[in-house]
Coordinates of C-alpha atoms and ligand atoms in Angstrom, one line a residue:
X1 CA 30.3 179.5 226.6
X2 CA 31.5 178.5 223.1
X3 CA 29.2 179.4 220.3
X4 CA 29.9 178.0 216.6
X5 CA 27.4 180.5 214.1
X6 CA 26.8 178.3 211.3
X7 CA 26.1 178.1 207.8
X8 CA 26.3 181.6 206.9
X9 CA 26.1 182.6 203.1
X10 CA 28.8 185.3 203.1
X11 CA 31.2 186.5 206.1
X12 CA 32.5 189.9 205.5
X13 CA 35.6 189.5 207.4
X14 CA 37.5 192.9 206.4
X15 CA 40.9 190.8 207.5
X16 CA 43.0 192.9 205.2
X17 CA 41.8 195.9 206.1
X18 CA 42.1 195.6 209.7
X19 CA 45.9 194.7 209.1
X20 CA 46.2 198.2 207.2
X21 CA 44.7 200.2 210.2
X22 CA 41.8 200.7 208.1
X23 CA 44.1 202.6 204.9
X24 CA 44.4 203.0 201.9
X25 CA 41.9 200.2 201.2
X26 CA 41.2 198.0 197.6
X27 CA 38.0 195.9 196.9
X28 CA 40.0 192.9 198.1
X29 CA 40.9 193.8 201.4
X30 CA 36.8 193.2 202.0
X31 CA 37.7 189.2 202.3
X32 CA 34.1 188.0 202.5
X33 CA 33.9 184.4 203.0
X34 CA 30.9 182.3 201.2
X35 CA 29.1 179.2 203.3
X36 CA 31.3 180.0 206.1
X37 CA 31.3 179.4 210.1
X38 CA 32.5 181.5 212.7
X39 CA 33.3 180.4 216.6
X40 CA 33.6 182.8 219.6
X41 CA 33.0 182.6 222.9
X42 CA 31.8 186.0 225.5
X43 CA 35.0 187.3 224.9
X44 CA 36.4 186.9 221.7
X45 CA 36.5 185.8 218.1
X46 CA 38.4 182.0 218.3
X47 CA 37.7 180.8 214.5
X48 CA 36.9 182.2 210.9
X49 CA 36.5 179.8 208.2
X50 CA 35.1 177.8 205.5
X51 CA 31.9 175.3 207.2
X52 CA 33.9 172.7 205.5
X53 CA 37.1 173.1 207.8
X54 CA 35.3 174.2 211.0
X55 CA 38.1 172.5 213.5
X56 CA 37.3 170.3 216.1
X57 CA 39.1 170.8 219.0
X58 CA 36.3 173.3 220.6
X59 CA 33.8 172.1 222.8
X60 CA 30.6 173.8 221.0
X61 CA 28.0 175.0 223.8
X62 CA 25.5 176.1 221.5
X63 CA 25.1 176.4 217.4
X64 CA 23.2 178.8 215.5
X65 CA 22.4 178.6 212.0
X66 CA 22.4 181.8 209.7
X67 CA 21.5 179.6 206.6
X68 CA 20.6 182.3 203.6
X69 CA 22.2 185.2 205.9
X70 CA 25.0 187.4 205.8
X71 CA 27.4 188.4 209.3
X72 CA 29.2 191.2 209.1
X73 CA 31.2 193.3 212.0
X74 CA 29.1 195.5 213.9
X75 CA 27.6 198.7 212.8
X76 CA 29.1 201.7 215.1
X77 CA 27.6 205.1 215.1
X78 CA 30.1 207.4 216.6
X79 CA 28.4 210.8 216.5
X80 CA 24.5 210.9 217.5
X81 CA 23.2 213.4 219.8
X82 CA 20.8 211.2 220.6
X83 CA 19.5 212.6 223.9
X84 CA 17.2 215.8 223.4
X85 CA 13.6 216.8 223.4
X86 CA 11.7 218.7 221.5
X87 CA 11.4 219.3 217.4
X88 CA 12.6 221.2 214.6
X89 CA 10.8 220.5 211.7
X90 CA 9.4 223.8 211.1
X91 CA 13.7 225.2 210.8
X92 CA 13.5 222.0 208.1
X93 CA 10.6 223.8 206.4
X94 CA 12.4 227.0 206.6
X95 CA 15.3 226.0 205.5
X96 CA 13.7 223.8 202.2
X97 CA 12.3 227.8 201.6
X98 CA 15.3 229.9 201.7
X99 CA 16.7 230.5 205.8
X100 CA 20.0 229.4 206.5
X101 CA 20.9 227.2 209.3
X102 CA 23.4 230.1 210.9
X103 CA 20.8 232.7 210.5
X104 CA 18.0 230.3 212.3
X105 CA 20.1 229.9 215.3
X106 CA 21.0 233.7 215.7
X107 CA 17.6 234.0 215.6
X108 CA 16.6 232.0 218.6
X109 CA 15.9 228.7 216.7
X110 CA 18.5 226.2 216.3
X111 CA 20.9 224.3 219.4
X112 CA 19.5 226.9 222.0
X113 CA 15.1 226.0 220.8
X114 CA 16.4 222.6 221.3
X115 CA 17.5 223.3 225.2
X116 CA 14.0 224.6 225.9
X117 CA 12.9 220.9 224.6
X118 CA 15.3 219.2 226.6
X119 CA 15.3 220.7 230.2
X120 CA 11.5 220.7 229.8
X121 CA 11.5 217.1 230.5
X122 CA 12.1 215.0 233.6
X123 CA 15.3 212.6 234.5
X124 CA 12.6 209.7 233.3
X125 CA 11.5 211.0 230.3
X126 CA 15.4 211.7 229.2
X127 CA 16.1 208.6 230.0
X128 CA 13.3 206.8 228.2
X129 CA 12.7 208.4 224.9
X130 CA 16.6 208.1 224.5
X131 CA 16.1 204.0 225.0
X132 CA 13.0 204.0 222.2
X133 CA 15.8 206.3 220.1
X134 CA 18.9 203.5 221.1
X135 CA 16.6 201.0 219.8
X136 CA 15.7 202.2 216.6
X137 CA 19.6 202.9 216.0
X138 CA 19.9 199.1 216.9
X139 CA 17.5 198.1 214.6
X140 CA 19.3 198.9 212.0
X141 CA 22.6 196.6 213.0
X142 CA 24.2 199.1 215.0
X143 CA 25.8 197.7 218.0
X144 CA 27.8 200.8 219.3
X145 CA 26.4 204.1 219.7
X146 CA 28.2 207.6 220.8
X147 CA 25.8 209.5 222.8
X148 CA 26.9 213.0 223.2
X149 CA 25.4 215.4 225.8
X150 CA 24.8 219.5 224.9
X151 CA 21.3 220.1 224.1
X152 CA 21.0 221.2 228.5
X153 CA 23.6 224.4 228.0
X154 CA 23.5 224.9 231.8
X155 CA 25.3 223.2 235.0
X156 CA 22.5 221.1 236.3
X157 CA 20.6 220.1 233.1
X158 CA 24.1 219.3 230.9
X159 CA 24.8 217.1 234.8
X160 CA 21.6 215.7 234.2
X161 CA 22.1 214.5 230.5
X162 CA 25.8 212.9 231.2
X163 CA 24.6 211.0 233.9
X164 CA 21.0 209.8 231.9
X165 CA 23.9 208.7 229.1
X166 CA 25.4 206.9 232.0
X167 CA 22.6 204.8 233.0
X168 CA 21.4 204.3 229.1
X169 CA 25.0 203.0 229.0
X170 CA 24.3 200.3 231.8
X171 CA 21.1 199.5 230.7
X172 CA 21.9 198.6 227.4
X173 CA 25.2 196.6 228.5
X174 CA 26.2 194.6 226.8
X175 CA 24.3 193.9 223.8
X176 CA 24.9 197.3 223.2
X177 CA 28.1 199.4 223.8
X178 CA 27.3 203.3 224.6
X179 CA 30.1 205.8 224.2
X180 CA 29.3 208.6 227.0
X181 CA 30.7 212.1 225.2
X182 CA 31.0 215.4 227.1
X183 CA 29.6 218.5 224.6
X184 CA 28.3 220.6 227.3
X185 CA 30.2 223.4 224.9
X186 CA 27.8 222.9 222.2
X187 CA 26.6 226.5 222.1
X188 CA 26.9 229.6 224.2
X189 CA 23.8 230.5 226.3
X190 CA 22.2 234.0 225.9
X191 CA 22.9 234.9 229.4
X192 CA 26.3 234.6 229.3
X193 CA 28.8 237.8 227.8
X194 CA 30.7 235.3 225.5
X195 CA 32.1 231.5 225.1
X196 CA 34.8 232.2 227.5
X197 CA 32.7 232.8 230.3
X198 CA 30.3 230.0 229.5
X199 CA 33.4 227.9 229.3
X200 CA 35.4 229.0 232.4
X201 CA 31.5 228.8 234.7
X202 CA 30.1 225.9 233.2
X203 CA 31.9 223.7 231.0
X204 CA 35.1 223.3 232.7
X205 CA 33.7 223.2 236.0
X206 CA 30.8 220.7 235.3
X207 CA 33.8 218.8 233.3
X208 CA 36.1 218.5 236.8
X209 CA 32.8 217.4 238.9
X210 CA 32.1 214.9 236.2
X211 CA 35.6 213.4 236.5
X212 CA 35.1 212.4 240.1
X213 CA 31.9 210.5 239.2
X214 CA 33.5 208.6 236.4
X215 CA 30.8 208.4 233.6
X216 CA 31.9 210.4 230.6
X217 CA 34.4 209.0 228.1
X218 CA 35.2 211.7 226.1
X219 CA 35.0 215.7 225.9
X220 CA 33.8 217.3 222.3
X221 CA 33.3 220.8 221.2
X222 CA 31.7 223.1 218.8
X223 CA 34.3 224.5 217.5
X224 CA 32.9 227.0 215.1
X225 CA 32.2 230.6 214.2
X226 CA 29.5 232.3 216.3
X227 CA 29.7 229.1 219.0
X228 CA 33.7 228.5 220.7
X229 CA 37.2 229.6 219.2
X230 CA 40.2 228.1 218.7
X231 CA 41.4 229.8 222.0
X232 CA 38.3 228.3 224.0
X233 CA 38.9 225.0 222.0
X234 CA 42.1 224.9 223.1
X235 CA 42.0 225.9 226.7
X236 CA 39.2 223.1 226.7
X237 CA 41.6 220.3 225.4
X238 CA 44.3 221.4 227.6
X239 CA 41.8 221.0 231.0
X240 CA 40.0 217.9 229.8
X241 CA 43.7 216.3 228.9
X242 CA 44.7 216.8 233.0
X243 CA 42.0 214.7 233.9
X244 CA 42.5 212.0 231.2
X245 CA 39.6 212.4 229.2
X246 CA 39.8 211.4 225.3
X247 CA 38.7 214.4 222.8
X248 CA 36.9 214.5 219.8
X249 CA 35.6 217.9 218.0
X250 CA 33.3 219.4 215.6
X251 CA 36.0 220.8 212.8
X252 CA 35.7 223.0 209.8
X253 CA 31.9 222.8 209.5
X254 CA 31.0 225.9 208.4
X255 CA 34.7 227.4 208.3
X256 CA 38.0 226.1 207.9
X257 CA 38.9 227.4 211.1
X258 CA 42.0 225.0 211.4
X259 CA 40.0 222.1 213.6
X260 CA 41.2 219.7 212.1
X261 CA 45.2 220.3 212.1
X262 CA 44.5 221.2 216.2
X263 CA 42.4 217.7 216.4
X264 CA 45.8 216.1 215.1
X265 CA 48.1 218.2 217.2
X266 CA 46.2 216.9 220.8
X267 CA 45.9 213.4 219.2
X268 CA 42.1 213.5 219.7
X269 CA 40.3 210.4 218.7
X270 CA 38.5 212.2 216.0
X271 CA 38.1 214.9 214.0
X272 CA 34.7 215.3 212.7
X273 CA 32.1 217.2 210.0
X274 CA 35.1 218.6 207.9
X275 CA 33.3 219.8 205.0
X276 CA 35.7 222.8 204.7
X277 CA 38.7 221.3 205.6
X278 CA 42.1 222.0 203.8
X279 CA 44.8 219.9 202.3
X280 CA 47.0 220.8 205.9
X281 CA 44.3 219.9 207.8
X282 CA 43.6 216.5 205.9
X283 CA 47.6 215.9 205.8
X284 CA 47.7 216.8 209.5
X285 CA 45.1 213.9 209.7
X286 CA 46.5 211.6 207.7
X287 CA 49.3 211.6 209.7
X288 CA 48.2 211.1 213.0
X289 CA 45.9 208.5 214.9
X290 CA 42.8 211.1 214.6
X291 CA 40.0 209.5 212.4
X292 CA 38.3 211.8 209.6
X293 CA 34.6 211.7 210.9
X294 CA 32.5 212.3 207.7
X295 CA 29.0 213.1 208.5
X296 CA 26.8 213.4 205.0
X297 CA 23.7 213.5 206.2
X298 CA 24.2 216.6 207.7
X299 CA 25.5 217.9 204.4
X300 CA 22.2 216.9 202.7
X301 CA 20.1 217.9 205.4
X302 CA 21.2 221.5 205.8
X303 CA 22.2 221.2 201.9
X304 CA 25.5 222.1 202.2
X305 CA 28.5 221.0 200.0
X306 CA 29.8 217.7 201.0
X307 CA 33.4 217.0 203.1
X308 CA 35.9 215.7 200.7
X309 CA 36.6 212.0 201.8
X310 CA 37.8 211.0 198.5
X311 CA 40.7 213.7 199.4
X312 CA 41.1 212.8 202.7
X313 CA 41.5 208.7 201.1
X314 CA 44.1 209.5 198.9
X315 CA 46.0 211.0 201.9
X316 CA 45.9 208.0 203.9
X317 CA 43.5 209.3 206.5
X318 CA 41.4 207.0 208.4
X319 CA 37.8 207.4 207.3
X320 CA 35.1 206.9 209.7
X321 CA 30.9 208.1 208.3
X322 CA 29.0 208.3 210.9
X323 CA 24.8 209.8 211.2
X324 CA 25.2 212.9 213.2
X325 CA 21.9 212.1 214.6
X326 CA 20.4 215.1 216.1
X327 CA 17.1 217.4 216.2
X328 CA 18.4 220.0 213.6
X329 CA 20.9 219.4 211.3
X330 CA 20.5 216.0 210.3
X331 CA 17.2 214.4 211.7
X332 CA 18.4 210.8 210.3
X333 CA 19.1 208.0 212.3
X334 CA 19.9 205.6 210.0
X335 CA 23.5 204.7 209.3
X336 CA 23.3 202.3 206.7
X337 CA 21.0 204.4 204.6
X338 CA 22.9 207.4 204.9
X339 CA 26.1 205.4 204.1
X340 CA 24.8 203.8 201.1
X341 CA 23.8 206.8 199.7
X342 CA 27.4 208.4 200.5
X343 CA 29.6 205.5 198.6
X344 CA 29.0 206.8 195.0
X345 CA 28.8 210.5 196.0
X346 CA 32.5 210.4 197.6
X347 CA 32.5 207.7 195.7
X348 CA 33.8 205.1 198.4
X349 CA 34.9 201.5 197.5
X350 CA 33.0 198.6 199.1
X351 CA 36.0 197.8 201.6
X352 CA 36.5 201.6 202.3
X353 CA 32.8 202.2 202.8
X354 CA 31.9 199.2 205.4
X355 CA 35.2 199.7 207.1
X356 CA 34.1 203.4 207.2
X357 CA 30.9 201.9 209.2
X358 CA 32.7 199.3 211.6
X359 CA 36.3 199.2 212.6
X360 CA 37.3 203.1 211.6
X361 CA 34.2 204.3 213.2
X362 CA 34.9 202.4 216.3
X363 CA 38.7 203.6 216.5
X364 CA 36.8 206.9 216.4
X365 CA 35.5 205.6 219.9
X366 CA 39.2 204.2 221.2
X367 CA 37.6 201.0 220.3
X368 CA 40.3 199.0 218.5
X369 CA 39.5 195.2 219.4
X370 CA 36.7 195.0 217.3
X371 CA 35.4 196.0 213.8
X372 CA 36.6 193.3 211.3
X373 CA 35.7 189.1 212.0
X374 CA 39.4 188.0 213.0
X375 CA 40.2 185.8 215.6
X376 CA 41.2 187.7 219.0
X377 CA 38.8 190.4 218.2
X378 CA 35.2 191.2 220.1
X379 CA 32.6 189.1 218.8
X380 CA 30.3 192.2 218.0
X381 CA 28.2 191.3 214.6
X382 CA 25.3 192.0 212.7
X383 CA 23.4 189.6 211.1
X384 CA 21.5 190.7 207.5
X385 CA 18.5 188.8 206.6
X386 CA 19.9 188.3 202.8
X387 CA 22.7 185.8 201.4
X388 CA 24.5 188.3 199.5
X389 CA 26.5 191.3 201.5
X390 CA 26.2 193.3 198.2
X391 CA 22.4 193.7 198.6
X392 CA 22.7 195.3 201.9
X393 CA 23.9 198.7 200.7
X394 CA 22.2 198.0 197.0
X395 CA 18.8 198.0 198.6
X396 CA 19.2 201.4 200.0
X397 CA 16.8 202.5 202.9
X398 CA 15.3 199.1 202.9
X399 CA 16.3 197.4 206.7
X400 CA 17.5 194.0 206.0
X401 CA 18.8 193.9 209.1
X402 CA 17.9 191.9 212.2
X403 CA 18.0 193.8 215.4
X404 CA 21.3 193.8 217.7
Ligands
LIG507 O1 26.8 218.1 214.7 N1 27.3 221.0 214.7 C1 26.9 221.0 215.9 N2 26.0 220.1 216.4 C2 25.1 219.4 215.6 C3 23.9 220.3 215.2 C4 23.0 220.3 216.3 C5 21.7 221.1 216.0 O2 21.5 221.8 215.0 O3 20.9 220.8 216.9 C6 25.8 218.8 214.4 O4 25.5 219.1 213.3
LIG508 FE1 27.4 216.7 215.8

């Protein structure tokens, strides 16, 4: 089925900036097109232009006109640990009078209070406040979403939440694309001695039997002081690598504890949180095919000081932001807001910070058809109920989007 979208007051196409794998990017490379049309059929972008020179050689199925709206490429969220139950707003309240986020969790609050939230609650209940939760991502133009598991910390419960990703994955297919990530090594258990043992009984183990059933994507880890070393980060990468799983980590968050440099070295798809990443690390990044995952909500939230993206720019890394949606560190599901408020902090240019939101973000998934409107790419959108893209991010907080 051929659809022509016409009419549209502004196309942000982000042509250039696809052709410079997302790099190094200048206002320009943004391309938007004014009063422009668009055709694409279930597969693929077939036509970006001016309305005045839509061609005529396609056999138009259907039309739909976005008169005094904007279309842009898809938002894609690629980090949200988006399945968990439970709440931490009192550790919010503690922290906004004095406790610090490491000292909560040590004592008993933190990723382990969540896991009494989470296997408190049925395969149904998972599975449906994670849909109202997919949904409310959605609404904001988000089109691909990175659900990662961890909030179970044992065999059956962490089995549990991969295969609830799996079927939110199905359900949602394919108006919107779930990434399935693997972070049953999130945090370490009381009852076990250390990381290494909850590693070598649980993680790698559940990590094998979830191989066989063929619903996780990728494999991430804590990788952090007081939660799994660089030895345990290692040995992970190394085991999930035999069975061809994709890795991603959580790097240099509270530590530089060289996450970032080992992400590059196993050619993970991306490195994220780096707020205490050093120039190796970001020059290990830069070269490689990792993307820099930026994550400031989470810096806000826990009011910690920021990753330095304007760094990692300059360096020529690939900069994806993504919401880091989760129960404790940064309780914000909204993507836009959070990277409209980032832009001037970094500061980010227009091209770098919507780029930063679509096509780096997805790469961050493996996902590398789709993120700019050019022909040959997946026809993923979202469509902004405004005829200027520059009030989308100038309006911060306010949803001008309509749901994917
Ligand atoms: O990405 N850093 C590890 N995981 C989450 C925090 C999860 C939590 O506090 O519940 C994060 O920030
Ligand atoms: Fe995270």
């Amino acid at each position: 089925m051929i659809t022509l979208l016409n009419n549209i007051s502004e196309v942000l196409t982000l042509e250039s900036a696809f052709k410079k794998d997302g790099r190094n990017l200048l206002p320009e490379d943004s391309c938007i097109i004014d009063n422009a049309a668009v055709i694409h059929n279930q597969e693929e972008i077939l036509w970006v232009g001016s309305k005045e020179n839509i061609p005529s050689n396609y056999k138009i199925d259907q039309e739909i006109d976005l008169m005094g709206k904007v279309l842009t490429p898809e938002l894609v969220d690629s980090h949200t640990h988006a399945i968990f139950g439970g709440n931490r707003a009192d550790e919010y309240t503690m922290r906004l009078n004095g406790a610090d986020y490491q000292a909560i969790a040590k004592a008993g609050g933190g990723i382990l209070s969540t896991s009494k939230g989470t296997n408190s609650l049925s395969e149904d209940e998972l599975f449906n406040s994670t849909v109202e939760k997919i949904e409310r991502i959605a609404s904001y133009g988000v089109g691909t979403i990175e659900i990662k598991s961890g909030y179970a910390l044992n065999y059956e419960g962490e089995k549990l939440c991969s295969k609830v990703i799996g079927r939110i994955k199905e359900h949602f297919a394919p108006r919107i694309q779930i990434f399935n990530t693997y972070l049953a090594a999130h945090a370490v258990p009381k009852s076990f001695k250390d990381s290494a043992e909850y590693l070598n009984q649980v993680v790698i183990p559940l990590m094998k039997d979830l191989a066989d059933e063929h619903i996780i994507d990728a494999v991430d880890i804590f990788h952090e002081e007081g939660y799994f070393s660089y030895e345990d980060t290692k040995l992970l990468f190394e085991e999930a690598l035999k069975l061809g799983f994709k890795l991603k980590i959580h790097a240099d968050e509270f530590g530089d504890n060289k996450g970032a440099k080992l992400a590059a070295e196993f050619n993970a798809l991306s490195a994220d949180h780096l707020l205490c990443t050093t120039q190796d690390g970001i020059e290990a990044l830069a070269k490689s095919s990792t993307v820099a995952t930026v994550l400031p909500g989470t810096g806000w939230f826990l009011g910690k000081p920021q990753a330095n993206a304007k760094k990692m720019i300059d360096a020529g890394c690939k900069l994806a932001i993504a919401s880091d949606y989760n129960p404790g560190s940064c309780h914000c599901d909204n993507l836009l807001l959070i990277a409209s408020m980032a832009a001037p902090m970094y500061p980010l240019n227009m091209t770098q910070m919507w780029s930063a939101i679509t096509m780096n973000s997805a790469a961050a998934l493996g996902f590398n058809n789709q993120g700019a409107i050019i022909p040959g790419l997946k026809p993923r959108f979202a469509v902004f109920k405004t005829n200027k893209i520059s009030e989308i991010t100038y309006n911060w907080g306010r949803n001008l989007a309509e749901p994917i």
